[in-house]
Amino acid sequence: MANLQLLPEPLSVRGEIPFYHAKSAEEFRADVYERYDELVTRQTALHLADELHGAYPLQAVADYVLGQLPPGEDLTLADVGCSVGRLAAELLRAHPGAAVYGIDFSYQMLRQARAYWVQGETLRPNLFRYGYGSPQLPGHHLTRLQFALARAEALPFPDHSLDAVVNSFLIDRLPNPLAAFAEWMRVLRPGGRVITLSPLNFLRPEAWREWHPPVKLLHALQAAGWEVLDWTDPLWLTEPMDVRGNAIQWSTLAFTLLRR
Ligand SMILES: C[S@@+](CC[C@H](N)C(=O)[O-])C[C@H]1O[C@@H](n2cnc3c(N)ncnc32)[C@H](O)[C@@H]1O
């Protein structure tokens, strides 16, 4: 059964976002994803402004994730590294009886996600530098959608409480991806799944040495006790940059793991 009340008492609450990590001033300063004008705006243009692009540019991500969910309707799901909440919202739209939690480490991303998806605010992002002007993006009232600030490696959920943990463009941002997978194994029920999609475009040289080619990741996940249900490499995605048509081509790896 979908459990809408999984989140415990938070450490604090800011702008109606519960915090499960006491994020210090230094952590705020160091976190590039807290830069509203740069990264929140880019995520907004990519995930919440379909009309600028003719369609949702990352529909293939949503299609992959929805196609890999465990069977059942009333699923309890978390999108980790949810940023402005598009994938979490797609999960809820496809499974209206589900409980969907959007988890991120950036307060600015979560604030934008909640304003748009839950509070129904109209966003007016400044996209002049991309040639899109300042479009009006009317929000939604998906009141079952819950957003919370936590680290991917320390989730606020009880043991064995989720049917799936999904994550997109996250694991190559993490200092220790295996620590996150271990945490996801803790919160998944037996039979639950991790559904991951990542360009494996690592930030640190050591991470490239450790995880490239991706067969290294495959073997590490199998050694950690995961059963691999799907391994799709590459899954190509195009991220539009501007009104002229400049774009980034991502060669992503998509995979699904079963928690036995
Ligand atoms: C590259 S963005 C991807 C966002 C979105 N999932 C997508 O597919 O476009 C990475 C997101 O992960 C979040 N993030 C980075 N490290 C994190 C961590 N340790 N725990 C939770 N979220 C994290 C960032 O704040 C950011 O919103």
GROMACS .gro file of C-alpha atoms and ligand atoms in nm:
model
  287
    1MET     CA    1   0.000   0.000   0.000
    2ALA     CA    2   0.121   0.348  -0.075
    3ASN     CA    3   0.232   0.514   0.246
    4LEU     CA    4   0.189   0.891   0.241
    5GLN     CA    5   0.323   0.930   0.595
    6LEU     CA    6   0.667   0.781   0.576
    7LEU     CA    7   0.863   1.093   0.659
    8PRO     CA    8   0.955   1.133   1.026
    9GLU     CA    9   0.973   1.460   1.220
   10PRO     CA   10   1.226   1.679   1.033
   11LEU     CA   11   1.527   1.850   1.191
   12SER     CA   12   1.388   2.181   1.067
   13VAL     CA   13   1.150   2.324   0.808
   14ARG     CA   14   1.223   2.609   0.567
   15GLY     CA   15   0.970   2.741   0.315
   16GLU     CA   16   0.757   2.430   0.390
   17ILE     CA   17   1.046   2.202   0.287
   18PRO     CA   18   1.137   1.956   0.565
   19PHE     CA   19   1.513   1.925   0.623
   20TYR     CA   20   1.662   1.585   0.716
   21HIS     CA   21   2.016   1.715   0.701
   22ALA     CA   22   2.133   2.011   0.905
   23LYS     CA   23   2.278   2.187   0.601
   24SER     CA   24   2.544   2.428   0.717
   25ALA     CA   25   2.614   2.774   0.571
   26GLU     CA   26   2.936   2.631   0.428
   27GLU     CA   27   2.747   2.342   0.262
   28PHE     CA   28   2.501   2.594   0.112
   29ARG     CA   29   2.790   2.801  -0.026
   30ALA     CA   30   2.970   2.499  -0.170
   31ASP     CA   31   2.661   2.352  -0.338
   32VAL     CA   32   2.641   2.462  -0.702
   33TYR     CA   33   2.278   2.341  -0.716
   34GLU     CA   34   2.180   2.617  -0.472
   35ARG     CA   35   2.259   2.877  -0.743
   36TYR     CA   36   1.914   2.987  -0.839
   37ASP     CA   37   1.996   3.202  -1.142
   38GLU     CA   38   2.216   2.942  -1.299
   39LEU     CA   39   2.123   2.583  -1.222
   40VAL     CA   40   1.765   2.609  -1.094
   41THR     CA   41   1.680   2.818  -1.399
   42ARG     CA   42   1.844   2.568  -1.634
   43GLN     CA   43   1.657   2.279  -1.471
   44THR     CA   44   1.334   2.478  -1.499
   45ALA     CA   45   1.390   2.539  -1.871
   46LEU     CA   46   1.470   2.172  -1.929
   47HIS     CA   47   1.200   2.007  -1.718
   48LEU     CA   48   0.910   2.253  -1.684
   49ALA     CA   49   0.896   2.444  -2.014
   50ASP     CA   50   0.789   2.182  -2.270
   51GLU     CA   51   0.628   2.440  -2.497
   52LEU     CA   52   0.970   2.600  -2.564
   53HIS     CA   53   1.096   2.270  -2.704
   54GLY     CA   54   0.779   2.133  -2.868
   55ALA     CA   55   0.774   1.841  -2.620
   56TYR     CA   56   0.937   1.730  -2.298
   57PRO     CA   57   1.305   1.683  -2.398
   58LEU     CA   58   1.367   1.407  -2.142
   59GLN     CA   59   1.051   1.206  -2.206
   60ALA     CA   60   1.274   0.902  -2.271
   61VAL     CA   61   1.389   0.916  -1.907
   62ALA     CA   62   1.031   0.909  -1.779
   63ASP     CA   63   0.944   0.630  -2.025
   64TYR     CA   64   1.238   0.417  -1.914
   65VAL     CA   65   1.164   0.464  -1.544
   66LEU     CA   66   0.789   0.404  -1.580
   67GLY     CA   67   0.858   0.089  -1.783
   68GLN     CA   68   1.088  -0.053  -1.513
   69LEU     CA   69   0.870   0.002  -1.202
   70PRO     CA   70   0.767  -0.306  -1.008
   71PRO     CA   71   0.414  -0.432  -1.078
   72GLY     CA   72   0.128  -0.281  -0.876
   73GLU     CA   73  -0.062   0.046  -0.858
   74ASP     CA   74  -0.029   0.182  -0.505
   75LEU     CA   75   0.347   0.202  -0.506
   76THR     CA   76   0.563   0.395  -0.261
   77LEU     CA   77   0.834   0.567  -0.462
   78ALA     CA   78   1.122   0.811  -0.415
   79ASP     CA   79   1.298   1.015  -0.683
   80VAL     CA   80   1.639   1.096  -0.537
   81GLY     CA   81   1.814   1.403  -0.680
   82CYS     CA   82   1.470   1.514  -0.802
   83SER     CA   83   1.571   1.880  -0.866
   84VAL     CA   84   1.257   2.064  -0.989
   85GLY     CA   85   1.042   1.751  -0.955
   86ARG     CA   86   0.948   1.655  -1.311
   87LEU     CA   87   1.019   1.283  -1.284
   88ALA     CA   88   0.844   1.261  -0.945
   89ALA     CA   89   0.540   1.429  -1.100
   90GLU     CA   90   0.545   1.189  -1.397
   91LEU     CA   91   0.548   0.895  -1.154
   92LEU     CA   92   0.241   1.031  -0.975
   93ARG     CA   93   0.057   1.113  -1.297
   94ALA     CA   94   0.111   0.756  -1.421
   95HIS     CA   95   0.023   0.606  -1.079
   96PRO     CA   96  -0.232   0.836  -0.910
   97GLY     CA   97  -0.262   0.598  -0.612
   98ALA     CA   98   0.111   0.605  -0.544
   99ALA     CA   99   0.294   0.790  -0.269
  100VAL     CA  100   0.578   0.981  -0.437
  101TYR     CA  101   0.860   1.153  -0.250
  102GLY     CA  102   1.102   1.391  -0.421
  103ILE     CA  103   1.433   1.408  -0.238
  104ASP     CA  104   1.715   1.649  -0.314
  105PHE     CA  105   2.006   1.813  -0.134
  106SER     CA  106   1.933   2.158  -0.278
  107TYR     CA  107   1.680   2.377  -0.102
  108GLN     CA  108   1.650   2.606  -0.405
  109MET     CA  109   1.559   2.315  -0.634
  110LEU     CA  110   1.303   2.182  -0.385
  111ARG     CA  111   1.148   2.525  -0.333
  112GLN     CA  112   1.098   2.560  -0.708
  113ALA     CA  113   0.961   2.202  -0.728
  114ARG     CA  114   0.707   2.257  -0.452
  115ALA     CA  115   0.600   2.601  -0.578
  116TYR     CA  116   0.533   2.464  -0.926
  117TRP     CA  117   0.398   2.111  -0.865
  118VAL     CA  118   0.217   2.142  -0.532
  119GLN     CA  119   0.130   2.508  -0.478
  120GLY     CA  120   0.032   2.578  -0.839
  121GLU     CA  121   0.247   2.890  -0.874
  122THR     CA  122   0.312   3.033  -1.218
  123LEU     CA  123   0.687   3.048  -1.277
  124ARG     CA  124   0.843   3.319  -1.490
  125PRO     CA  125   1.205   3.211  -1.532
  126ASN     CA  126   1.449   3.454  -1.687
  127LEU     CA  127   1.559   3.264  -2.001
  128PHE     CA  128   1.673   3.566  -2.204
  129ARG     CA  129   2.031   3.437  -2.211
  130TYR     CA  130   1.906   3.128  -2.401
  131GLY     CA  131   1.687   3.333  -2.637
  132TYR     CA  132   1.360   3.210  -2.485
  133GLY     CA  133   1.264   3.535  -2.310
  134SER     CA  134   1.063   3.494  -1.989
  135PRO     CA  135   0.783   3.242  -2.049
  136GLN     CA  136   0.492   3.196  -1.809
  137LEU     CA  137   0.478   2.841  -1.676
  138PRO     CA  138   0.150   2.777  -1.488
  139GLY     CA  139   0.193   2.526  -1.204
  140HIS     CA  140  -0.008   2.228  -1.078
  141HIS     CA  141  -0.179   2.110  -0.761
  142LEU     CA  142  -0.037   1.761  -0.713
  143THR     CA  143  -0.092   1.768  -0.339
  144ARG     CA  144   0.016   1.404  -0.289
  145LEU     CA  145   0.365   1.492  -0.405
  146GLN     CA  146   0.604   1.548  -0.112
  147PHE     CA  147   0.946   1.710  -0.130
  148ALA     CA  148   1.219   1.687   0.132
  149LEU     CA  149   1.583   1.785   0.171
  150ALA     CA  150   1.813   1.493   0.246
  151ARG     CA  151   2.132   1.335   0.120
  152ALA     CA  152   2.098   1.045  -0.123
  153GLU     CA  153   2.328   0.851   0.109
  154ALA     CA  154   2.113   0.913   0.422
  155LEU     CA  155   1.744   0.899   0.335
  156PRO     CA  156   1.472   0.979   0.592
  157PHE     CA  157   1.278   0.656   0.522
  158PRO     CA  158   1.246   0.350   0.748
  159ASP     CA  159   1.404   0.019   0.648
  160HIS     CA  160   1.218  -0.178   0.376
  161SER     CA  161   0.959   0.097   0.320
  162LEU     CA  162   0.982   0.175  -0.054
  163ASP     CA  163   0.889  -0.011  -0.372
  164ALA     CA  164   1.137   0.180  -0.586
  165VAL     CA  165   1.412   0.438  -0.566
  166VAL     CA  166   1.461   0.616  -0.896
  167ASN     CA  167   1.737   0.858  -0.984
  168SER     CA  168   1.836   1.040  -1.299
  169PHE     CA  169   2.162   1.228  -1.364
  170LEU     CA  170   2.262   1.182  -1.000
  171ILE     CA  171   2.516   0.906  -0.938
  172ASP     CA  172   2.804   1.075  -1.123
  173ARG     CA  173   2.760   1.377  -0.889
  174LEU     CA  174   2.806   1.165  -0.574
  175PRO     CA  175   3.147   1.129  -0.406
  176ASN     CA  176   3.070   0.764  -0.328
  177PRO     CA  177   2.796   0.616  -0.548
  178LEU     CA  178   2.816   0.274  -0.378
  179ALA     CA  179   2.729   0.432  -0.042
  180ALA     CA  180   2.408   0.562  -0.200
  181PHE     CA  181   2.322   0.219  -0.344
  182ALA     CA  182   2.377   0.064   0.001
  183GLU     CA  183   2.136   0.319   0.150
  184TRP     CA  184   1.882   0.245  -0.124
  185MET     CA  185   1.906  -0.125  -0.044
  186ARG     CA  186   1.824  -0.041   0.319
  187VAL     CA  187   1.506   0.152   0.236
  188LEU     CA  188   1.375  -0.089  -0.032
  189ARG     CA  189   1.146  -0.377   0.055
  190PRO     CA  190   1.251  -0.720  -0.076
  191GLY     CA  191   1.138  -0.721  -0.440
  192GLY     CA  192   1.184  -0.344  -0.462
  193ARG     CA  193   1.389  -0.183  -0.739
  194VAL     CA  194   1.646   0.085  -0.803
  195ILE     CA  195   1.605   0.249  -1.142
  196THR     CA  196   1.906   0.458  -1.243
  197LEU     CA  197   1.988   0.666  -1.545
  198SER     CA  198   2.320   0.849  -1.569
  199PRO     CA  199   2.561   0.980  -1.833
  200LEU     CA  200   2.847   0.868  -1.601
  201ASN     CA  201   3.002   1.207  -1.670
  202PHE     CA  202   3.201   1.205  -1.344
  203LEU     CA  203   3.326   1.518  -1.173
  204ARG     CA  204   3.651   1.375  -1.031
  205PRO     CA  205   3.940   1.201  -1.214
  206GLU     CA  206   3.948   0.926  -0.947
  207ALA     CA  207   3.584   0.848  -1.020
  208TRP     CA  208   3.665   0.796  -1.390
  209ARG     CA  209   3.943   0.556  -1.291
  210GLU     CA  210   3.711   0.374  -1.053
  211TRP     CA  211   3.397   0.347  -1.270
  212HIS     CA  212   3.498   0.361  -1.635
  213PRO     CA  213   3.416   0.147  -1.829
  214PRO     CA  214   3.075   0.085  -1.668
  215VAL     CA  215   3.131  -0.290  -1.639
  216LYS     CA  216   3.322  -0.195  -1.322
  217LEU     CA  217   3.002  -0.052  -1.180
  218LEU     CA  218   2.808  -0.359  -1.291
  219HIS     CA  219   3.046  -0.593  -1.108
  220ALA     CA  220   3.049  -0.376  -0.794
  221LEU     CA  221   2.668  -0.372  -0.781
  222GLN     CA  222   2.646  -0.747  -0.831
  223ALA     CA  223   2.908  -0.798  -0.558
  224ALA     CA  224   2.694  -0.579  -0.330
  225GLY     CA  225   2.405  -0.826  -0.373
  226TRP     CA  226   2.192  -0.658  -0.639
  227GLU     CA  227   2.029  -0.859  -0.917
  228VAL     CA  228   2.047  -0.673  -1.248
  229LEU     CA  229   1.709  -0.677  -1.426
  230ASP     CA  230   1.804  -0.444  -1.711
  231TRP     CA  231   2.125  -0.282  -1.840
  232THR     CA  232   2.072  -0.046  -2.134
  233ASP     CA  233   2.386   0.122  -2.266
  234PRO     CA  234   2.369   0.367  -2.431
  235LEU     CA  235   2.037   0.538  -2.397
  236TRP     CA  236   2.086   0.860  -2.594
  237LEU     CA  237   1.929   1.184  -2.474
  238THR     CA  238   1.934   1.536  -2.612
  239GLU     CA  239   1.934   1.834  -2.376
  240PRO     CA  240   1.836   2.155  -2.558
  241MET     CA  241   2.050   2.459  -2.473
  242ASP     CA  242   1.892   2.752  -2.653
  243VAL     CA  243   1.641   2.875  -2.906
  244ARG     CA  244   1.894   2.837  -3.188
  245GLY     CA  245   1.900   2.459  -3.144
  246ASN     CA  246   2.234   2.410  -2.974
  247ALA     CA  247   2.213   2.097  -2.763
  248ILE     CA  248   2.407   1.847  -2.553
  249GLN     CA  249   2.398   1.483  -2.655
  250TRP     CA  250   2.417   1.252  -2.352
  251SER     CA  251   2.519   0.890  -2.385
  252THR     CA  252   2.351   0.763  -2.072
  253LEU     CA  253   2.355   0.426  -1.902
  254ALA     CA  254   2.014   0.312  -1.777
  255PHE     CA  255   1.976   0.014  -1.547
  256THR     CA  256   1.736  -0.151  -1.308
  257LEU     CA  257   1.833  -0.345  -0.997
  258LEU     CA  258   1.626  -0.584  -0.791
  259ARG     CA  259   1.660  -0.599  -0.414
  260ARG     CA  260   1.625  -0.967  -0.335
  261LIG     C1  261   2.240   1.704  -1.252
  261LIG     S1  262   2.104   1.737  -1.145
  261LIG     C2  263   1.987   1.620  -1.207
  261LIG     C3  264   1.847   1.655  -1.176
  261LIG     C4  265   1.738   1.566  -1.237
  261LIG     N1  266   1.726   1.440  -1.166
  261LIG     C5  267   1.759   1.542  -1.385
  261LIG     O1  268   1.752   1.426  -1.428
  261LIG     O2  269   1.779   1.639  -1.459
  261LIG     C6  270   2.157   1.663  -0.994
  261LIG     C7  271   2.061   1.687  -0.878
  261LIG     O3  272   2.103   1.603  -0.770
  261LIG     C8  273   2.106   1.679  -0.651
  261LIG     N2  274   2.210   1.619  -0.565
  261LIG     C9  275   2.344   1.625  -0.580
  261LIG     N3  276   2.407   1.555  -0.483
  261LIG    C10  277   2.307   1.505  -0.405
  261LIG    C11  278   2.306   1.423  -0.287
  261LIG     N4  279   2.418   1.382  -0.231
  261LIG     N5  280   2.187   1.390  -0.235
  261LIG    C12  281   2.069   1.431  -0.291
  261LIG     N6  282   2.065   1.508  -0.401
  261LIG    C13  283   2.182   1.545  -0.457
  261LIG    C14  284   2.138   1.821  -0.694
  261LIG     O4  285   2.096   1.914  -0.596
  261LIG    C15  286   2.061   1.829  -0.825
  261LIG     O5  287   1.928   1.874  -0.807
   0.00000   0.00000   0.00000
